[in-house]
PDB file of C-alpha atoms in Angstrom:
ATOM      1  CA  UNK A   1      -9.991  50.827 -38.216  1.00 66.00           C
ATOM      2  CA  UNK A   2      -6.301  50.930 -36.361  1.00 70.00           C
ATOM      3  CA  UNK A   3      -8.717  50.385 -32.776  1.00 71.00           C
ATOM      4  CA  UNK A   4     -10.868  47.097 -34.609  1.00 72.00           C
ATOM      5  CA  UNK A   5      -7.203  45.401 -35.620  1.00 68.00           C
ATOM      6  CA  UNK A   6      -6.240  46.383 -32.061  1.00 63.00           C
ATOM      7  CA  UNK A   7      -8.978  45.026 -30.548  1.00 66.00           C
ATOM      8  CA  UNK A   8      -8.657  41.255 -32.464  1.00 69.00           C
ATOM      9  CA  UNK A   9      -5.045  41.020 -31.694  1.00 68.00           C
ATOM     10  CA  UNK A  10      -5.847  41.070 -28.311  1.00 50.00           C
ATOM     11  CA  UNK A  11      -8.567  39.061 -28.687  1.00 56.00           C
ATOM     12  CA  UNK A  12      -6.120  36.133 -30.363  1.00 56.00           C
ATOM     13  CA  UNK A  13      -3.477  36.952 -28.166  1.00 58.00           C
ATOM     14  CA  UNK A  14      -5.687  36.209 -25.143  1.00 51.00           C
ATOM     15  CA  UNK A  15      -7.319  33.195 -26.367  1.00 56.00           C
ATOM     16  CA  UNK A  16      -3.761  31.740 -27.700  1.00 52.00           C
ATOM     17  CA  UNK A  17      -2.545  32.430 -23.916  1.00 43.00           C
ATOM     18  CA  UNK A  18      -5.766  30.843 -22.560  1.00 49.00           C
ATOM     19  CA  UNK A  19      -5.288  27.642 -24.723  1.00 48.00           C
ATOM     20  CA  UNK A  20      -1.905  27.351 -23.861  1.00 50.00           C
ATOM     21  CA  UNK A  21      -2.270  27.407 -20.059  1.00 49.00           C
ATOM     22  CA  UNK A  22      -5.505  25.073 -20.487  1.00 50.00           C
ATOM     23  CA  UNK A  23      -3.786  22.539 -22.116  1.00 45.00           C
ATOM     24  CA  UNK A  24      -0.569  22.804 -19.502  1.00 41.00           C
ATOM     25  CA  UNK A  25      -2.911  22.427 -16.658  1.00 44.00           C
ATOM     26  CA  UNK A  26      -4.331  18.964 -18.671  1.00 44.00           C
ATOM     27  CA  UNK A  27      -0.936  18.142 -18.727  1.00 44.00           C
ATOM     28  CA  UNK A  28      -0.136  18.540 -15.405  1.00 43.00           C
ATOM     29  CA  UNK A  29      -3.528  16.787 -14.364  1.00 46.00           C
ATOM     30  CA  UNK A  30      -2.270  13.794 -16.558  1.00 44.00           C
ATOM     31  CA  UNK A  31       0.766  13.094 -14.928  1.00 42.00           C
ATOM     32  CA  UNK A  32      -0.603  12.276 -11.565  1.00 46.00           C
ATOM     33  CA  UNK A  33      -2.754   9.840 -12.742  1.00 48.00           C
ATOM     34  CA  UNK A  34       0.136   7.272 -13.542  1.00 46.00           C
ATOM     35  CA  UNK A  35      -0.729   6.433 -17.126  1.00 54.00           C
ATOM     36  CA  UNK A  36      -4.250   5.091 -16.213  1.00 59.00           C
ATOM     37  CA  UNK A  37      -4.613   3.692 -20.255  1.00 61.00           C
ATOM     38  CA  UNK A  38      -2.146   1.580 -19.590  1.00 77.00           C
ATOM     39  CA  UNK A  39      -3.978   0.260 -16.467  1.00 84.00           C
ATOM     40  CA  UNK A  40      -6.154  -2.889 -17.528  1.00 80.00           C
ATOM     41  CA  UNK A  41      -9.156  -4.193 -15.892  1.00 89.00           C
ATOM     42  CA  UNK A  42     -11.446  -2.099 -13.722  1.00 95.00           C
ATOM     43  CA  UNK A  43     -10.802  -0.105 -10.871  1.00 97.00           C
ATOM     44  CA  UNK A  44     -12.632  -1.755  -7.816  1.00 97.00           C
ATOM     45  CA  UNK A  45     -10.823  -0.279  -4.654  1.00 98.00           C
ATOM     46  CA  UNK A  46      -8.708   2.989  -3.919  1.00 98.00           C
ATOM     47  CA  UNK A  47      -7.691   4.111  -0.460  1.00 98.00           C
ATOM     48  CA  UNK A  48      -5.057   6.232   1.316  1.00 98.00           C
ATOM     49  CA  UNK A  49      -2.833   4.672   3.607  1.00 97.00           C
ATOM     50  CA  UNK A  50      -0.616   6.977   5.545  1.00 97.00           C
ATOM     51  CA  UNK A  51      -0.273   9.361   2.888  1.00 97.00           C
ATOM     52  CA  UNK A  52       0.054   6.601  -0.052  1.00 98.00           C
ATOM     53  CA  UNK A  53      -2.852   6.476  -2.314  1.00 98.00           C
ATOM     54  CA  UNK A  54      -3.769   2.506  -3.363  1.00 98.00           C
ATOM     55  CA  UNK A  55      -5.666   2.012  -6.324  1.00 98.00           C
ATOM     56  CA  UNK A  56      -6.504  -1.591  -7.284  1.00 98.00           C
ATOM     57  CA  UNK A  57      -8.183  -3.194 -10.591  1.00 98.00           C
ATOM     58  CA  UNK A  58      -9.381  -6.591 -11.181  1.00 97.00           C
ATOM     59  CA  UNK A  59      -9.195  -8.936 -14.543  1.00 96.00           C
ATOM     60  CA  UNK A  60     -11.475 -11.909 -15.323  1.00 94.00           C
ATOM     61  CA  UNK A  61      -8.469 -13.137 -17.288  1.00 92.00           C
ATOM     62  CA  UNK A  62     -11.269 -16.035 -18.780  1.00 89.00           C
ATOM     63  CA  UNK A  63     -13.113 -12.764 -20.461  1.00 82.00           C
ATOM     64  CA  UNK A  64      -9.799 -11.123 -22.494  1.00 73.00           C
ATOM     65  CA  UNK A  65      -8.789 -12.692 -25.680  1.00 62.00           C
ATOM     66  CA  UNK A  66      -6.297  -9.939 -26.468  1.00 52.00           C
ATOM     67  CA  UNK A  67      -2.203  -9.564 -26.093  1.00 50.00           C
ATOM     68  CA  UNK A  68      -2.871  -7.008 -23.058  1.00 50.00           C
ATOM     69  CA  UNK A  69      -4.405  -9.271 -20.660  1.00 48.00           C
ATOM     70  CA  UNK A  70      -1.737 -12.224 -22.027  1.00 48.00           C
ATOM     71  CA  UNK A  71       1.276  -9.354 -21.305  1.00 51.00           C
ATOM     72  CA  UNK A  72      -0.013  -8.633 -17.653  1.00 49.00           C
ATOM     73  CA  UNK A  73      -0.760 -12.382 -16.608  1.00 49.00           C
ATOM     74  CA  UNK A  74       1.927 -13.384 -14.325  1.00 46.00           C
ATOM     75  CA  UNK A  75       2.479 -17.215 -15.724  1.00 48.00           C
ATOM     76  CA  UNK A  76       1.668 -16.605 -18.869  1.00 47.00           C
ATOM     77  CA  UNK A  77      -2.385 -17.819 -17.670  1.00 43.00           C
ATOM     78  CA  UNK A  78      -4.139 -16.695 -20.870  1.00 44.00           C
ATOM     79  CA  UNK A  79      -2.561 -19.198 -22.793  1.00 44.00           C
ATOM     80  CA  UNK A  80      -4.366 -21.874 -21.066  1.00 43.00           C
ATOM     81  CA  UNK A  81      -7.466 -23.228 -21.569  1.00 48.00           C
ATOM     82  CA  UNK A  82      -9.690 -19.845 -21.034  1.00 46.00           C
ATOM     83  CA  UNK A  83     -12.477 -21.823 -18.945  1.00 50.00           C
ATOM     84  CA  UNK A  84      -9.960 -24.026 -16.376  1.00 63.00           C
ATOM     85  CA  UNK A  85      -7.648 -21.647 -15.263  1.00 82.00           C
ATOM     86  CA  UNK A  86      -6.729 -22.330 -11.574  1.00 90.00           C
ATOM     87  CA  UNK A  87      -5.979 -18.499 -10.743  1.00 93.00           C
ATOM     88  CA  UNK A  88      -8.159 -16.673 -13.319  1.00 95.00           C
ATOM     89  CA  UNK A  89      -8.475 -13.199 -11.894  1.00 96.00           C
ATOM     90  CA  UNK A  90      -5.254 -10.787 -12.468  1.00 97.00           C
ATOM     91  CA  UNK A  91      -5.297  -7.800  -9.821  1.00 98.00           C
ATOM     92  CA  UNK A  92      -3.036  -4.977  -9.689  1.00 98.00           C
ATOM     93  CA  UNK A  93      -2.586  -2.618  -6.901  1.00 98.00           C
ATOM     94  CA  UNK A  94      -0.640   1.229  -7.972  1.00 97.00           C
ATOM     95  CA  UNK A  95       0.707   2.770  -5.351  1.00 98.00           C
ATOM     96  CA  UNK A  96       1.774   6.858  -5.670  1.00 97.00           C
ATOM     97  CA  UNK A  97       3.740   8.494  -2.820  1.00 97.00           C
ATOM     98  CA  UNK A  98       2.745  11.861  -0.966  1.00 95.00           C
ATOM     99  CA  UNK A  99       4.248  13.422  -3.857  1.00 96.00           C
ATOM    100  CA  UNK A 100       2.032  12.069  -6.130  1.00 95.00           C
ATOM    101  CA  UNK A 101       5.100   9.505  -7.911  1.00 96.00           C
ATOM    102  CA  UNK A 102       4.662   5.936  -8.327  1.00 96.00           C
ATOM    103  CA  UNK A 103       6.045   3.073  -6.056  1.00 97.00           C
ATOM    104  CA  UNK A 104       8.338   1.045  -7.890  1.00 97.00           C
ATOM    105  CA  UNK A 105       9.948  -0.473  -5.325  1.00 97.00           C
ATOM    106  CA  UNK A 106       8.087  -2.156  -2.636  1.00 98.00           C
ATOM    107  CA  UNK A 107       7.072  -5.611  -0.824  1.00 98.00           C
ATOM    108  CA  UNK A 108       3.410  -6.669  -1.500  1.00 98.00           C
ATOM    109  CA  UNK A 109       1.607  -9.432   0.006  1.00 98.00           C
ATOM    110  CA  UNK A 110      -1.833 -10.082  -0.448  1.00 98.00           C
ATOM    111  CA  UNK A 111      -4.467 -12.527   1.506  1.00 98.00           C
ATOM    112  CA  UNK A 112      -7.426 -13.388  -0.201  1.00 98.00           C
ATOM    113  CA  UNK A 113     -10.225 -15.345   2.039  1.00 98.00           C
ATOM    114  CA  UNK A 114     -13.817 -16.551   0.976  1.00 97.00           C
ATOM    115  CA  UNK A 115     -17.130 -17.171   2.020  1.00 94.00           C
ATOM    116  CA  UNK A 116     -16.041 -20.604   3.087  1.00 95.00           C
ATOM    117  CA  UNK A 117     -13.302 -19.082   4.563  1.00 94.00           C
ATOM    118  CA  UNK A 118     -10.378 -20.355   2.297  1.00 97.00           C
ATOM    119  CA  UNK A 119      -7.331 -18.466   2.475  1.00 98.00           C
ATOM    120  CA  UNK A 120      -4.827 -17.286  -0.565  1.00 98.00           C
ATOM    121  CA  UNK A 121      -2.085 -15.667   0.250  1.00 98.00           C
ATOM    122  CA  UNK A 122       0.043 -14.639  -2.062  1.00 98.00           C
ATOM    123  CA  UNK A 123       3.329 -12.302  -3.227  1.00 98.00           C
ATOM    124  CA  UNK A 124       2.957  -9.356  -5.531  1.00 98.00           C
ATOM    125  CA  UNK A 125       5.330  -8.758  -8.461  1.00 97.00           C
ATOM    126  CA  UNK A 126       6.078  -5.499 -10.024  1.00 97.00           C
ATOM    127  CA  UNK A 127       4.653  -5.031 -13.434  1.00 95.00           C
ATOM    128  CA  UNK A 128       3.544  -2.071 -15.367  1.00 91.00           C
ATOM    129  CA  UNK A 129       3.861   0.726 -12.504  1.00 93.00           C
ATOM    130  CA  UNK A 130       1.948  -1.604 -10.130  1.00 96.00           C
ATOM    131  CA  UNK A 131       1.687  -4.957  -7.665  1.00 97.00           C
ATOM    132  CA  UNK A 132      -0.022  -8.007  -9.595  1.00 97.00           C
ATOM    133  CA  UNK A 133      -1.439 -11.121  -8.740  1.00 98.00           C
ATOM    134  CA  UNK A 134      -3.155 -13.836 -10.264  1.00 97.00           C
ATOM    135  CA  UNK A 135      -6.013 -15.186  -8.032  1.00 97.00           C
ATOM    136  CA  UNK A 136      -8.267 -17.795  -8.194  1.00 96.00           C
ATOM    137  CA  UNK A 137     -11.739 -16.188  -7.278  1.00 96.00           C
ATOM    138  CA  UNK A 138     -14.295 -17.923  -8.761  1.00 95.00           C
ATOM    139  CA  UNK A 139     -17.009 -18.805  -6.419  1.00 95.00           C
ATOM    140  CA  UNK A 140     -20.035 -16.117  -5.977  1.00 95.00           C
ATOM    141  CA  UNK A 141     -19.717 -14.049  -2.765  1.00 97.00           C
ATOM    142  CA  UNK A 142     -17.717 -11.741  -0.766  1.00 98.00           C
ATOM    143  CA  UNK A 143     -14.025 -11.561  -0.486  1.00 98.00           C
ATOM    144  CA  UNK A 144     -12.141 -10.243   2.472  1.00 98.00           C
ATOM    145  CA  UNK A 145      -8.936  -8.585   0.579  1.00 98.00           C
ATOM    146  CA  UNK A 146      -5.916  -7.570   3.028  1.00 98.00           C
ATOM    147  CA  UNK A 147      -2.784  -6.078   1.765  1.00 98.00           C
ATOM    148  CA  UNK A 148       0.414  -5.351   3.750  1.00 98.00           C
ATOM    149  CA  UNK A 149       3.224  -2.985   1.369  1.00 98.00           C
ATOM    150  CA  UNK A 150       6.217  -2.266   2.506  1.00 98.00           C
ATOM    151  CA  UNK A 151       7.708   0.705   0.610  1.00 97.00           C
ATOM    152  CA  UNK A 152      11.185   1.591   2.025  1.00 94.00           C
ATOM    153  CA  UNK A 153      10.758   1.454   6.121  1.00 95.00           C
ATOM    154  CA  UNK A 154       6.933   2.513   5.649  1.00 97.00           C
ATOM    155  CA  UNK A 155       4.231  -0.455   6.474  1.00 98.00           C
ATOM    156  CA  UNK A 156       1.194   0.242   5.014  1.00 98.00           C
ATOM    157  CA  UNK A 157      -1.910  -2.072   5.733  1.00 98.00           C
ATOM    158  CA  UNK A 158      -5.243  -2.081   3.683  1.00 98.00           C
ATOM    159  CA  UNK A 159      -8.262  -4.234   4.319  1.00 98.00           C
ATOM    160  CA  UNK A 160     -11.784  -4.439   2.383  1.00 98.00           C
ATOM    161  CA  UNK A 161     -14.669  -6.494   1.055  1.00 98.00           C
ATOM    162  CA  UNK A 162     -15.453  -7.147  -2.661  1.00 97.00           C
ATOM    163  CA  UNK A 163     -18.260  -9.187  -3.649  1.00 97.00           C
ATOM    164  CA  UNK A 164     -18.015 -10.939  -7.142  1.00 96.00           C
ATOM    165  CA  UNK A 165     -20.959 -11.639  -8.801  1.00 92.00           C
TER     166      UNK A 165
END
């Protein structure tokens, strides 16, 4: 009887010790992902960049009727008339370090061109651990996206295609 006892409070010690370091390990996962619930729209481009991981997500702000997308429009956008906005897609670029910490400091420029070959170029601000722009990206086809960020005396460049449909 005195070896069956023995044998469960092992048992529940183990498992207690195995939930314990399972959930620290989720924990520690967590915190390298920057708080991606707070993150709105969806996540359309990542890349590393000498060292620096980008991760970008895009907002039809003519789609979102709620405070989030109003809180993250720079100008205040969804307040407008949801069908004539000028700039109606909000992107965001988050930017983590080699150490896996967020840039919160940093010059962000992007330039936007189109099909027809129109340009947009225009200056990130920081908002909710990221870069944001508003961008007017409303004609079907592909977009040529280029992004220069200075962080500290480190230039990092980025450059890709996204097709909106």
């Amino acid at each position: 009887m005195k070896k069956i006892s023995l044998t469960i409070i092992c048992l529940v010690t183990l498992a207690a010790v195995l939930v314990f370091f399972s959930s620290t390990a989720s924990a520690m996962e967590d915190s390298h992902d920057m708080d991606s619930s707070d993150r709105i729209g969806e996540l359309f481009h990542e890349s590393m960049q000498n060292g620096y991981m980008l991760s970008y997500y895009l907002m039809d702000l003519r789609d979102q009727g709620d405070d989030k997308a109003a809180d993250h429009s720079s100008g205040g956008h969804a307040s407008h008339g949801q069908k004539q906005m000028d700039k109606p897609h909000h992107i965001m670029v988050y930017i983590m370090d080699q150490n896996h910490e967020p840039v919160t400091e940093a010059k962000v420029g992007f330039l936007i061109k189109n099909d027809a070959n129109e340009t947009q170029k225009i200056m990130a601000m920081y908002m909710s651990k990221g870069f944001g722009i508003t961008a007017d990206m409303k004609a079907k086809g592909m977009y040529e996206i280029a992004v220069k960020a200075v962080v500290d005396d480190v230039t990092l460049m980025d450059r890709f295609s996204h097709e909106m449909q």
